[in-house]
Short mmCIF file of C-alpha atoms in Angstrom, two decimals:
data_model
loop_
_atom_site.label_atom_id
_atom_site.label_comp_id
_atom_site.label_asym_id
_atom_site.label_seq_id
_atom_site.Cartn_x
_atom_site.Cartn_y
_atom_site.Cartn_z
CA MET A 1056 -32.69 -169.31 -124.29
CA LYS A 1057 -34.80 -169.78 -121.70
CA ILE A 1058 -34.16 -173.07 -119.64
CA HIS A 1059 -36.75 -174.81 -117.24
CA GLU A 1060 -36.41 -177.83 -114.65
CA VAL A 1061 -39.06 -180.18 -114.59
CA VAL A 1062 -39.76 -181.91 -111.27
CA ALA A 1063 -42.94 -184.11 -111.01
CA GLY A 1064 -44.39 -182.58 -114.23
CA GLN A 1065 -44.21 -178.98 -113.03
CA ALA A 1066 -41.59 -177.08 -114.87
CA THR A 1067 -39.97 -174.06 -113.11
CA GLU A 1068 -37.89 -171.31 -115.31
CA MET A 1069 -34.32 -171.88 -114.06
CA THR A 1070 -32.76 -168.01 -113.55
CA PHE A 1071 -29.24 -167.31 -113.86
CA THR A 1072 -27.40 -164.25 -112.60
CA THR A 1073 -24.01 -162.85 -113.33
CA ALA A 1074 -23.02 -164.65 -110.10
CA ASP A 1075 -23.18 -167.89 -111.69
CA PHE A 1076 -20.48 -166.95 -113.99
CA GLU A 1077 -16.90 -166.01 -114.03
CA TYR A 1078 -15.96 -162.89 -115.87
CA ARG A 1079 -12.36 -162.23 -116.54
CA GLY A 1080 -10.12 -159.10 -117.62
CA LYS A 1081 -11.70 -155.78 -117.80
CA LEU A 1082 -15.38 -157.64 -117.96
CA LYS A 1083 -14.75 -158.62 -114.05
CA ALA A 1084 -15.14 -154.77 -113.19
CA GLU A 1085 -17.65 -153.74 -116.06
CA VAL A 1086 -20.21 -156.77 -115.17
CA PRO A 1087 -22.70 -155.77 -112.47
CA ALA A 1088 -22.57 -158.36 -109.61
CA ASP A 1089 -26.08 -160.33 -109.05
CA PHE A 1090 -27.56 -158.99 -112.42
CA THR A 1091 -30.36 -161.47 -113.53
CA LEU A 1092 -29.65 -162.75 -117.09
CA PRO A 1093 -32.69 -162.40 -119.51
CA GLY A 1094 -31.46 -165.72 -120.83
CA VAL A 1095 -28.28 -168.06 -121.36
CA ALA A 1096 -26.50 -169.28 -124.55
CA GLY A 1097 -27.03 -172.85 -123.80
CA PHE A 1098 -26.20 -175.71 -121.35
CA LYS A 1099 -23.73 -179.07 -120.95
CA LEU A 1100 -24.76 -182.18 -118.52
CA ASN A 1101 -22.01 -183.77 -116.99
CA HIS A 1102 -21.91 -187.83 -115.68
CA PRO A 1103 -19.43 -190.17 -114.96
CA VAL A 1104 -18.17 -191.90 -118.00
CA ASN A 1105 -14.50 -192.16 -117.83
CA ARG A 1106 -13.80 -192.66 -113.95
CA PRO A 1107 -16.35 -192.80 -111.18
CA ASP A 1108 -15.17 -190.38 -109.21
CA LEU A 1109 -15.49 -187.58 -112.03
CA PHE A 1110 -18.30 -186.10 -113.81
CA ASP A 1111 -17.28 -185.89 -117.41
CA GLU A 1112 -19.03 -183.44 -119.88
CA VAL A 1113 -21.32 -185.66 -121.79
CA ILE A 1114 -23.42 -183.52 -124.31
CA SER A 1115 -23.74 -179.87 -124.59
CA PHE A 1116 -26.52 -177.56 -126.45
CA VAL A 1117 -25.21 -174.18 -127.68
CA GLY A 1118 -25.72 -172.15 -130.62
CA ALA A 1119 -28.68 -172.40 -132.99
CA SER A 1120 -29.90 -175.97 -132.77
CA TYR A 1121 -26.40 -177.38 -132.59
CA PHE A 1122 -25.37 -179.99 -130.08
CA ARG A 1123 -22.53 -182.30 -129.50
CA ALA A 1124 -21.98 -185.48 -127.24
CA LEU A 1125 -19.32 -187.61 -126.18
CA GLY A 1126 -18.51 -191.44 -125.68
CA GLN A 1127 -15.96 -193.01 -123.54
CA GLY A 1128 -12.39 -191.75 -124.11
CA ASN A 1129 -13.63 -189.03 -126.82
CA ALA A 1130 -13.14 -185.27 -127.16
CA TYR A 1131 -15.20 -183.08 -128.74
CA GLY A 1132 -15.47 -183.45 -132.77
CA LEU A 1133 -18.51 -183.41 -134.88
CA SER A 1134 -21.57 -181.71 -134.09
CA SER A 1135 -25.28 -182.29 -134.74
CA ARG A 1136 -28.13 -179.81 -135.48
CA GLY A 1137 -31.85 -180.46 -134.40
CA LEU A 1138 -32.61 -179.82 -138.21
CA ALA A 1139 -31.39 -178.49 -141.35
CA ILE A 1140 -33.38 -176.59 -143.79
CA ASN A 1141 -31.95 -175.68 -147.45
CA THR A 1142 -28.52 -176.70 -146.75
CA GLY A 1143 -26.19 -176.26 -149.75
CA LEU A 1144 -29.02 -174.91 -152.29
CA SER A 1145 -28.91 -171.84 -154.58
CA LYS A 1146 -30.65 -169.95 -151.91
CA ALA A 1147 -29.87 -168.59 -148.35
CA GLU A 1148 -29.88 -171.79 -145.79
CA GLU A 1149 -32.04 -171.36 -142.58
CA PHE A 1150 -30.99 -171.98 -139.20
CA PRO A 1151 -33.55 -173.34 -136.93
CA ARG A 1152 -32.38 -172.74 -133.39
CA PHE A 1153 -33.92 -173.75 -129.76
CA THR A 1154 -35.52 -171.13 -128.08
CA GLY A 1155 -36.01 -173.11 -124.63
CA PHE A 1156 -35.24 -176.11 -123.07
CA TRP A 1157 -37.05 -178.05 -120.13
CA LEU A 1158 -34.66 -180.43 -118.43
CA GLU A 1159 -36.46 -183.25 -116.40
CA LYS A 1160 -34.39 -183.49 -112.93
CA PRO A 1161 -33.18 -187.06 -113.06
CA ALA A 1162 -33.45 -189.39 -109.95
CA PRO A 1163 -30.22 -190.32 -108.33
CA GLY A 1164 -28.20 -192.95 -110.07
CA ALA A 1165 -30.47 -192.86 -112.90
CA ALA A 1166 -28.85 -194.05 -116.46
CA SER A 1167 -30.66 -191.79 -118.45
CA THR A 1168 -32.04 -188.43 -118.47
CA THR A 1169 -34.39 -186.58 -120.53
CA ILE A 1170 -34.88 -183.11 -121.60
CA TYR A 1171 -37.18 -181.22 -124.24
CA GLY A 1172 -36.71 -178.61 -126.54
CA ALA A 1173 -38.65 -175.90 -128.40
CA LEU A 1174 -37.33 -175.15 -131.98
CA ASP A 1175 -38.12 -172.33 -134.31
CA SER A 1176 -37.22 -170.73 -137.35
CA ALA A 1177 -39.26 -168.99 -140.34
CA SER A 1178 -40.19 -171.93 -141.74
CA VAL A 1179 -40.77 -174.24 -138.96
CA THR A 1180 -41.51 -175.03 -135.22
CA GLY A 1181 -40.83 -177.91 -133.60
CA ALA A 1182 -40.89 -180.18 -130.32
CA TYR A 1183 -38.03 -182.15 -129.47
CA ARG A 1184 -37.45 -185.00 -126.93
CA PHE A 1185 -33.92 -185.97 -126.10
CA VAL A 1186 -33.37 -189.24 -123.92
CA ILE A 1187 -29.52 -189.14 -123.07
CA THR A 1188 -27.64 -192.23 -121.87
CA ALA A 1189 -23.81 -191.80 -121.32
CA GLY A 1190 -21.62 -194.56 -121.79
CA ILE A 1191 -18.68 -196.10 -123.83
CA GLU A 1192 -20.94 -195.32 -126.63
CA THR A 1193 -23.41 -192.23 -125.27
CA THR A 1194 -26.84 -192.82 -126.96
CA VAL A 1195 -29.12 -189.88 -127.67
CA ASP A 1196 -32.83 -190.82 -128.48
CA VAL A 1197 -34.25 -188.02 -130.44
CA THR A 1198 -38.32 -187.69 -131.23
CA ALA A 1199 -38.98 -184.58 -133.35
CA ARG A 1200 -42.29 -183.11 -133.93
CA LEU A 1201 -42.09 -180.46 -136.69
CA PHE A 1202 -45.15 -178.23 -137.72
CA PHE A 1203 -44.45 -176.06 -140.94
CA ARG A 1204 -45.07 -172.72 -141.41
CA ALA A 1205 -43.71 -172.57 -145.03
CA PRO A 1206 -42.74 -174.88 -147.78
CA VAL A 1207 -39.03 -176.36 -147.40
CA ASP A 1208 -37.02 -177.36 -150.39
CA GLU A 1209 -34.88 -179.67 -148.73
CA LEU A 1210 -35.32 -180.80 -145.09
CA GLY A 1211 -32.26 -182.52 -143.27
CA ILE A 1212 -32.95 -184.95 -140.98
CA GLY A 1213 -30.52 -186.27 -138.14
CA PRO A 1214 -27.90 -183.40 -139.84
CA LEU A 1215 -24.18 -184.01 -139.00
CA THR A 1216 -21.59 -181.39 -139.30
CA SER A 1217 -18.03 -182.20 -139.40
CA MET A 1218 -14.66 -181.39 -141.07
CA PHE A 1219 -12.42 -183.19 -143.49
CA LEU A 1220 -8.81 -181.20 -144.59
CA PHE A 1221 -6.79 -183.77 -145.20
CA ALA A 1222 -5.82 -187.73 -145.36
CA ALA A 1223 -3.96 -190.06 -147.61
CA VAL A 1224 -6.61 -189.86 -150.25
CA ASN A 1225 -5.28 -185.70 -150.89
CA ARG A 1226 -2.40 -185.80 -148.71
CA SER A 1227 -0.32 -184.22 -151.72
CA GLN A 1228 -2.34 -180.72 -151.53
CA PHE A 1229 -1.13 -179.56 -148.10
CA ASP A 1230 2.38 -178.81 -146.68
CA ASP A 1231 1.60 -180.22 -143.03
CA TYR A 1232 3.79 -182.32 -141.00
CA ARG A 1233 0.65 -184.24 -140.05
CA PRO A 1234 -0.42 -187.16 -142.13
CA GLN A 1235 -3.99 -186.55 -141.43
CA VAL A 1236 -6.39 -183.83 -140.07
CA HIS A 1237 -9.93 -184.50 -139.79
CA ASP A 1238 -13.10 -185.23 -137.35
CA SER A 1239 -14.38 -187.73 -139.62
CA ASP A 1240 -13.11 -189.64 -142.50
CA GLY A 1241 -16.05 -191.31 -144.28
CA LEU A 1242 -19.76 -191.55 -144.32
CA ARG A 1243 -21.06 -194.91 -143.41
CA ILE A 1244 -24.35 -195.92 -144.79
CA VAL A 1245 -25.79 -199.31 -143.61
CA ARG A 1246 -28.51 -200.19 -146.31
CA ALA A 1247 -31.81 -201.80 -145.73
CA ASP A 1248 -30.66 -204.90 -147.10
CA GLY A 1249 -27.32 -205.19 -144.71
CA ASP A 1250 -24.85 -203.80 -147.49
CA VAL A 1251 -22.47 -201.12 -146.24
CA ILE A 1252 -21.39 -198.36 -147.94
CA TRP A 1253 -18.22 -196.72 -146.94
CA ARG A 1254 -17.93 -192.89 -148.92
CA ALA A 1255 -14.76 -191.91 -148.24
CA LEU A 1256 -14.63 -188.26 -147.58
CA ASN A 1257 -12.98 -185.73 -149.73
CA ASN A 1258 -11.96 -182.04 -149.48
CA PRO A 1259 -13.01 -181.04 -152.80
CA LYS A 1260 -11.65 -178.31 -155.15
CA GLN A 1261 -15.46 -177.41 -156.07
CA LEU A 1262 -18.52 -177.62 -153.58
CA ALA A 1263 -19.37 -181.47 -154.25
CA SER A 1264 -22.83 -183.10 -153.26
CA SER A 1265 -23.73 -186.79 -153.19
CA TYR A 1266 -27.29 -188.15 -152.78
CA PHE A 1267 -27.85 -191.79 -151.88
CA ALA A 1268 -31.01 -192.80 -152.99
CA GLU A 1269 -32.35 -195.10 -149.79
CA THR A 1270 -35.62 -196.68 -148.41
CA ARG A 1271 -35.70 -197.50 -144.46
CA PRO A 1272 -31.59 -197.55 -144.29
CA GLN A 1273 -30.59 -198.95 -140.91
CA ARG A 1274 -28.19 -196.89 -140.02
CA PHE A 1275 -25.89 -193.66 -141.31
CA GLY A 1276 -23.28 -191.63 -139.93
CA LEU A 1277 -20.13 -189.93 -140.28
CA HIS A 1278 -17.15 -192.07 -138.80
CA GLN A 1279 -13.48 -191.50 -137.59
CA ARG A 1280 -12.02 -194.66 -138.63
CA ALA A 1281 -8.41 -193.66 -137.83
CA ARG A 1282 -7.91 -194.26 -134.15
CA ASP A 1283 -3.80 -194.05 -133.40
CA PHE A 1284 -2.26 -191.19 -132.45
CA ALA A 1285 0.38 -191.86 -135.11
CA ASP A 1286 -2.24 -191.48 -137.90
CA TYR A 1287 -2.65 -187.68 -136.97
CA GLN A 1288 0.86 -186.92 -134.81
CA ASP A 1289 -1.24 -183.79 -133.35
CA ALA A 1290 -0.56 -183.42 -129.53
CA GLU A 1291 -3.18 -180.82 -129.26
CA ALA A 1292 -5.90 -181.67 -131.32
CA HIS A 1293 -5.64 -185.58 -130.85
CA TYR A 1294 -8.13 -186.34 -133.74
CA GLN A 1295 -7.86 -190.07 -132.80
CA GLN A 1296 -10.44 -189.40 -129.82
CA ARG A 1297 -13.14 -187.53 -131.94
CA PRO A 1298 -16.29 -189.19 -131.91
CA SER A 1299 -17.86 -191.05 -134.85
CA VAL A 1300 -21.91 -190.66 -134.80
CA ASP A 1301 -24.32 -193.06 -136.34
CA ILE A 1302 -28.08 -192.01 -136.94
CA GLU A 1303 -30.33 -195.29 -136.23
CA PRO A 1304 -33.76 -194.46 -137.70
CA GLN A 1305 -36.49 -195.59 -135.30
CA GLY A 1306 -39.72 -196.93 -137.16
CA ASP A 1307 -40.44 -196.31 -140.62
CA TRP A 1308 -38.53 -193.55 -142.54
CA GLY A 1309 -39.82 -194.72 -145.86
CA ALA A 1310 -37.92 -193.75 -148.99
CA GLY A 1311 -35.68 -190.81 -149.13
CA ARG A 1312 -32.10 -189.62 -149.70
CA ILE A 1313 -28.66 -189.46 -147.53
CA ARG A 1314 -26.94 -186.28 -148.71
CA LEU A 1315 -23.45 -185.66 -148.37
CA VAL A 1316 -22.38 -182.14 -148.57
CA GLU A 1317 -18.26 -181.46 -149.04
CA ILE A 1318 -17.11 -177.65 -148.93
CA PRO A 1319 -13.79 -176.63 -150.12
CA SER A 1320 -11.89 -175.82 -147.18
CA ASP A 1321 -7.98 -174.97 -146.64
CA LEU A 1322 -8.20 -174.63 -142.65
CA GLU A 1323 -9.19 -177.03 -140.12
CA VAL A 1324 -11.34 -174.69 -138.36
CA HIS A 1325 -13.88 -174.86 -141.00
CA ASP A 1326 -16.36 -177.42 -140.56
CA ASN A 1327 -16.54 -178.45 -144.25
CA ILE A 1328 -18.96 -181.57 -144.40
CA VAL A 1329 -22.53 -182.03 -144.04
CA ALA A 1330 -24.67 -185.09 -143.77
CA TYR A 1331 -28.37 -185.74 -143.21
CA TRP A 1332 -31.33 -187.38 -144.46
CA VAL A 1333 -33.96 -185.94 -146.96
CA PRO A 1334 -37.29 -187.38 -146.98
CA GLU A 1335 -38.73 -187.98 -150.01
CA LYS A 1336 -41.85 -185.90 -149.59
CA LYS A 1337 -41.24 -182.12 -149.53
CA PRO A 1338 -42.91 -180.52 -146.59
CA ALA A 1339 -45.38 -178.06 -147.35
CA ALA A 1340 -47.11 -174.97 -145.37
CA GLY A 1341 -49.43 -176.48 -142.54
CA ASP A 1342 -47.86 -180.13 -142.49
CA SER A 1343 -46.61 -181.76 -139.74
CA LEU A 1344 -44.07 -184.35 -139.31
CA GLU A 1345 -42.88 -186.68 -136.61
CA LEU A 1346 -39.54 -188.63 -136.88
CA SER A 1347 -37.57 -190.59 -134.13
CA TYR A 1348 -33.91 -191.56 -134.34
CA ARG A 1349 -31.34 -193.10 -132.20
CA MET A 1350 -27.96 -191.24 -132.05
CA HIS A 1351 -24.76 -193.16 -131.21
CA TRP A 1352 -21.71 -191.34 -130.50
CA GLY A 1353 -18.34 -193.04 -129.57
CA ARG A 1354 -15.56 -194.79 -131.07
CA LEU A 1355 -17.86 -197.17 -132.73
CA GLU A 1356 -15.19 -199.34 -133.93
CA LEU A 1357 -16.69 -202.60 -135.91
CA PRO A 1358 -16.39 -205.70 -133.62
CA ASP A 1359 -13.81 -208.77 -134.65
CA THR A 1360 -16.65 -210.80 -135.55
CA GLU A 1361 -18.02 -208.63 -138.27
CA ASP A 1362 -18.46 -210.69 -141.09
CA ARG A 1363 -17.24 -208.07 -143.51
CA ALA A 1364 -13.95 -206.60 -144.24
CA PHE A 1365 -13.97 -202.95 -143.74
CA VAL A 1366 -12.11 -200.22 -145.56
CA ALA A 1367 -9.24 -199.47 -143.48
CA GLU A 1368 -7.57 -196.84 -145.42
CA THR A 1369 -8.04 -194.68 -148.98
CA SER A 1370 -5.17 -193.39 -150.62
CA SER A 1371 -4.60 -191.86 -154.19
CA GLY A 1372 -1.46 -190.41 -156.06
CA VAL A 1373 -0.17 -190.38 -159.64
CA GLY A 1374 -1.19 -193.33 -161.86
CA GLY A 1375 1.49 -195.83 -163.68
CA ALA A 1376 3.73 -198.17 -161.87
CA ALA A 1377 6.21 -196.81 -159.49
CA GLY A 1378 9.71 -195.97 -160.80
CA LEU A 1379 8.64 -195.78 -164.30
CA SER A 1380 6.97 -192.76 -166.36
CA THR A 1381 3.60 -191.27 -165.48
CA PRO A 1382 0.88 -192.00 -167.70
CA PRO A 1383 -0.90 -189.16 -168.62
CA ASP A 1384 -4.58 -188.18 -167.16
CA THR A 1385 -4.67 -191.27 -164.68
CA ARG A 1386 -4.91 -191.51 -161.02
CA LYS A 1387 -4.26 -194.38 -158.89
CA PHE A 1388 -6.56 -195.01 -155.97
CA VAL A 1389 -5.43 -197.61 -153.20
CA ILE A 1390 -8.15 -199.15 -150.80
CA ASP A 1391 -7.25 -201.38 -148.23
CA PHE A 1392 -10.01 -203.77 -146.73
CA LYS A 1393 -9.22 -205.17 -143.38
CA GLY A 1394 -10.38 -208.14 -141.18
CA GLY A 1395 -13.88 -210.04 -141.79
CA MET A 1396 -14.09 -213.20 -143.28
CA LEU A 1397 -11.89 -211.70 -146.29
CA GLY A 1398 -8.97 -210.90 -144.00
CA ARG A 1399 -9.06 -214.66 -142.85
CA LEU A 1400 -8.77 -216.06 -146.15
CA PRO A 1401 -4.97 -216.92 -147.57
CA ALA A 1402 -3.65 -214.99 -149.94
CA GLU A 1403 -3.68 -217.47 -152.94
CA ASP A 1404 -7.57 -217.85 -152.70
CA GLY A 1405 -8.68 -218.28 -156.11
CA GLU A 1406 -12.61 -217.05 -155.28
CA VAL A 1407 -11.60 -213.62 -154.33
CA MET A 1408 -12.16 -211.04 -156.81
CA PRO A 1409 -12.54 -207.27 -156.99
CA VAL A 1410 -15.36 -205.50 -158.43
CA VAL A 1411 -15.10 -201.99 -159.64
CA THR A 1412 -17.38 -199.83 -161.27
CA VAL A 1413 -16.43 -196.06 -162.80
CA THR A 1414 -18.70 -193.65 -164.12
CA ASN A 1415 -17.51 -191.14 -166.12
CA GLY A 1416 -13.81 -192.96 -166.60
CA LYS A 1417 -12.69 -196.42 -166.83
CA ALA A 1418 -10.27 -198.36 -164.84
CA ASP A 1419 -7.20 -199.00 -166.73
CA ILE A 1420 -5.42 -201.23 -164.18
CA THR A 1421 -6.85 -203.08 -161.26
CA THR A 1422 -5.17 -205.49 -158.84
CA LEU A 1423 -6.10 -207.08 -155.79
CA HIS A 1424 -3.56 -208.62 -153.38
CA LYS A 1425 -3.22 -209.72 -149.88
CA ILE A 1426 -0.67 -208.10 -147.92
CA ASP A 1427 1.67 -210.23 -146.36
CA GLY A 1428 1.37 -210.95 -142.36
CA THR A 1429 -1.76 -209.06 -142.09
CA ASP A 1430 -5.56 -209.20 -142.47
CA ILE A 1431 -5.62 -206.50 -145.10
CA TRP A 1432 -6.76 -207.04 -148.89
CA ARG A 1433 -5.16 -204.00 -151.00
CA LEU A 1434 -7.06 -202.89 -153.89
CA VAL A 1435 -5.14 -200.59 -156.53
CA VAL A 1436 -7.08 -199.08 -159.33
CA ASP A 1437 -5.75 -196.77 -161.72
CA ILE A 1438 -8.53 -194.45 -163.28
CA ALA A 1439 -8.24 -192.66 -166.63
CA SER A 1440 -10.57 -189.86 -167.83
CA GLU A 1441 -11.04 -186.70 -169.38
CA SER A 1442 -10.44 -183.36 -167.75
CA GLY A 1443 -13.17 -181.71 -165.76
CA ALA A 1444 -15.09 -185.22 -165.81
CA VAL A 1445 -16.85 -185.99 -162.53
CA CYS A 1446 -16.01 -189.59 -161.73
CA GLU A 1447 -18.01 -191.80 -159.34
CA LEU A 1448 -15.86 -194.81 -158.07
CA SER A 1449 -17.39 -198.02 -156.50
CA ALA A 1450 -15.41 -201.11 -155.48
CA HIS A 1451 -15.70 -203.89 -153.18
CA VAL A 1452 -14.37 -207.46 -152.90
CA ALA A 1453 -16.56 -210.16 -153.66
CA GLY A 1454 -16.26 -213.95 -153.47
CA TYR A 1455 -18.25 -217.35 -152.46
CA GLY A 1456 -21.37 -215.64 -154.21
CA LYS A 1457 -21.52 -212.58 -151.81
CA LYS A 1458 -19.96 -209.40 -150.77
CA LEU A 1459 -17.02 -209.86 -148.66
CA SER A 1460 -16.47 -206.26 -147.91
CA GLU A 1461 -17.85 -202.94 -147.69
CA ILE A 1462 -18.79 -200.98 -150.91
CA TRP A 1463 -15.95 -198.32 -150.90
CA MET A 1464 -17.10 -195.04 -152.93
CA PHE A 1465 -15.34 -192.02 -153.96
CA GLN A 1466 -16.08 -189.04 -156.03
CA TRP A 1467 -13.28 -188.18 -157.97
CA VAL A 1468 -13.21 -184.87 -160.30
CA LYS A 1469 -10.41 -185.08 -162.86
CA PRO A 1470 -8.37 -181.80 -162.83
CA MET B 513 -18.95 -165.96 -153.11
CA THR B 514 -19.96 -167.76 -156.34
CA MET B 515 -19.35 -171.64 -156.65
CA THR B 516 -20.04 -174.08 -158.90
CA ALA B 517 -20.54 -177.26 -157.63
CA VAL B 518 -20.48 -181.03 -158.67
CA VAL B 519 -23.39 -183.52 -157.90
CA SER B 520 -23.43 -187.54 -157.76
CA ILE B 521 -26.78 -189.34 -157.59
CA HIS B 522 -26.60 -192.83 -156.64
CA SER B 523 -29.57 -194.80 -157.42
CA PRO B 524 -31.26 -197.06 -155.15
CA ASP B 525 -29.39 -199.94 -156.57
CA GLY B 526 -26.30 -198.56 -155.21
CA THR B 527 -24.88 -197.55 -158.57
CA ALA B 528 -24.12 -194.04 -159.62
CA ALA B 529 -26.42 -192.37 -162.03
CA PRO B 530 -25.44 -189.96 -164.82
CA VAL B 531 -26.06 -186.14 -162.87
CA PRO B 532 -29.39 -185.19 -164.06
CA ASP B 533 -29.85 -181.69 -165.11
CA VAL B 534 -32.33 -180.76 -162.41
CA ALA B 535 -29.99 -182.06 -159.49
CA ARG B 536 -27.31 -179.71 -160.86
CA ALA B 537 -29.67 -176.91 -161.03
CA MET B 538 -30.52 -177.52 -157.39
CA VAL B 539 -27.03 -176.38 -156.49
CA LEU B 540 -25.37 -174.34 -159.39
CA GLY B 541 -25.18 -171.05 -159.20
CA ARG B 542 -24.97 -168.38 -156.17
CA LEU B 543 -24.12 -169.48 -152.89
CA PRO B 544 -24.93 -167.15 -150.09
CA ASP B 545 -22.30 -165.40 -148.63
CA ALA B 546 -20.53 -167.23 -145.81
CA PRO B 547 -22.93 -169.72 -145.80
CA THR B 548 -21.70 -171.33 -142.31
CA GLN B 549 -22.57 -168.02 -140.48
CA MET B 550 -25.01 -168.06 -137.86
CA PRO B 551 -28.50 -166.12 -139.17
CA THR B 552 -29.66 -162.63 -138.08
CA GLN B 553 -32.69 -162.95 -139.85
CA ARG B 554 -35.84 -161.74 -137.44
CA LEU B 555 -37.62 -165.01 -136.12
CA VAL B 556 -41.40 -164.93 -136.76
CA ARG B 557 -43.35 -163.59 -134.11
CA ASP B 558 -46.25 -166.29 -134.19
CA ALA B 559 -44.19 -168.84 -132.43
CA ALA B 560 -45.98 -171.35 -130.90
CA PRO B 561 -47.53 -170.50 -127.47
CA VAL B 562 -45.81 -171.97 -124.57
CA SER B 563 -49.21 -173.50 -123.69
CA PHE B 564 -49.23 -175.50 -126.65
CA LEU B 565 -45.34 -176.54 -126.58
CA ARG B 566 -46.15 -177.58 -123.19
CA ALA B 567 -49.09 -180.12 -124.45
CA LEU B 568 -46.58 -180.86 -127.04
CA PHE B 569 -43.86 -181.90 -124.55
CA PHE B 570 -45.95 -183.34 -121.53
CA GLY B 571 -48.70 -185.00 -123.61
CA PRO B 572 -47.92 -188.65 -124.78
CA LEU B 573 -46.05 -188.82 -127.47
CA GLY B 574 -47.63 -190.98 -130.11
CA PRO B 575 -46.14 -193.75 -132.56
CA VAL B 576 -43.71 -192.83 -135.33
CA GLY B 577 -44.94 -191.37 -138.37
CA THR B 578 -48.15 -189.56 -137.07
#
């Protein structure tokens, strides 16, 4: 790609030579000195985020339309893309790429910097503006103008790409000393009416796809909620530092669907999770589209003042009562709701009740109780179904005429 | 790699709906080999000229939804 520097409205191409790079091993002798390169693979931007005397890496753009950013205390995890086209359909996915960038030179001490990107692929060309503000939560304001050369079956806006190998919900499938391995553990959707969906991620046996019909959602994103080293016990990967990302639509996005794709995976090097917005209207050749959204990169932990309890953990295992014979065809799901007004209610509160729905199965046993000495209410549900059934599970805690928790969701295929 | 897929559709009221055949048809069937690999396809040559892109970049960006 070509990179240009923009000063006072004038763009100048930045040229790079082999002298700008470090070549090691036998390449050191083979690469000519001061050879002008036809382009570069990408770039990164640095800004003090964790200490005032260090310029930390904040964002990098490299590879097709991929980019990723960091907030304070983060290490790189999930990535985003400029655009997704025909992801996970029955035909080949198309990968647009940024072919050029224009970087506005920020004034000394500026809080934000602006870059522009040209996107290109067989079906679409586009102009992107990114306004990047580094901080505890790094924000990226994205404006995309897209021009379609060809019809697109499924357009993915604000695509996020992550990894979920295992956690307490599927721990038994992996012989690994670590309790959890993932860059993200849930898809969080803040609906237009304020309801919050927490779709716990899965590493399914079969390719899995979930569509969430939404109109003007407030936010959606992939989150990493487990934030302690003990959650992962990985002294190299430090999964507890991986950022969460929210996509906050700007303006009226109208109706569409948030799509979640979960790809079976047996290794953590494979990104197997994808989430993006699919506009209701399919673009046709000659169409143009402009969309804006704000990306939030950081820990994105919920404040203590949050009204609703949030899903702190999703676990699963064989159904039935511990210590007794295992009933056939059931699986136990354990959902911990933490904090919020629910967490401040006493264990004996009579108003609090679980609301559980199961599609293609039934809830055999449902219990809800507060764990002593904590602000956690534990919901335990045994689900029964037939072999091969695709069960959609949904649960929340209600009381006093309203939802007291997020809406937990999970897709389970009965083996 | 050939793989079948499972699909869930969540209706606007937040409940899960039965899986329609049309949605299933979208993802069932043959997936491209190594779908996560980068493409090698040739990019079309009629990409927007630089002057056109510059007008997009440096002209005023209009309101959302134009």
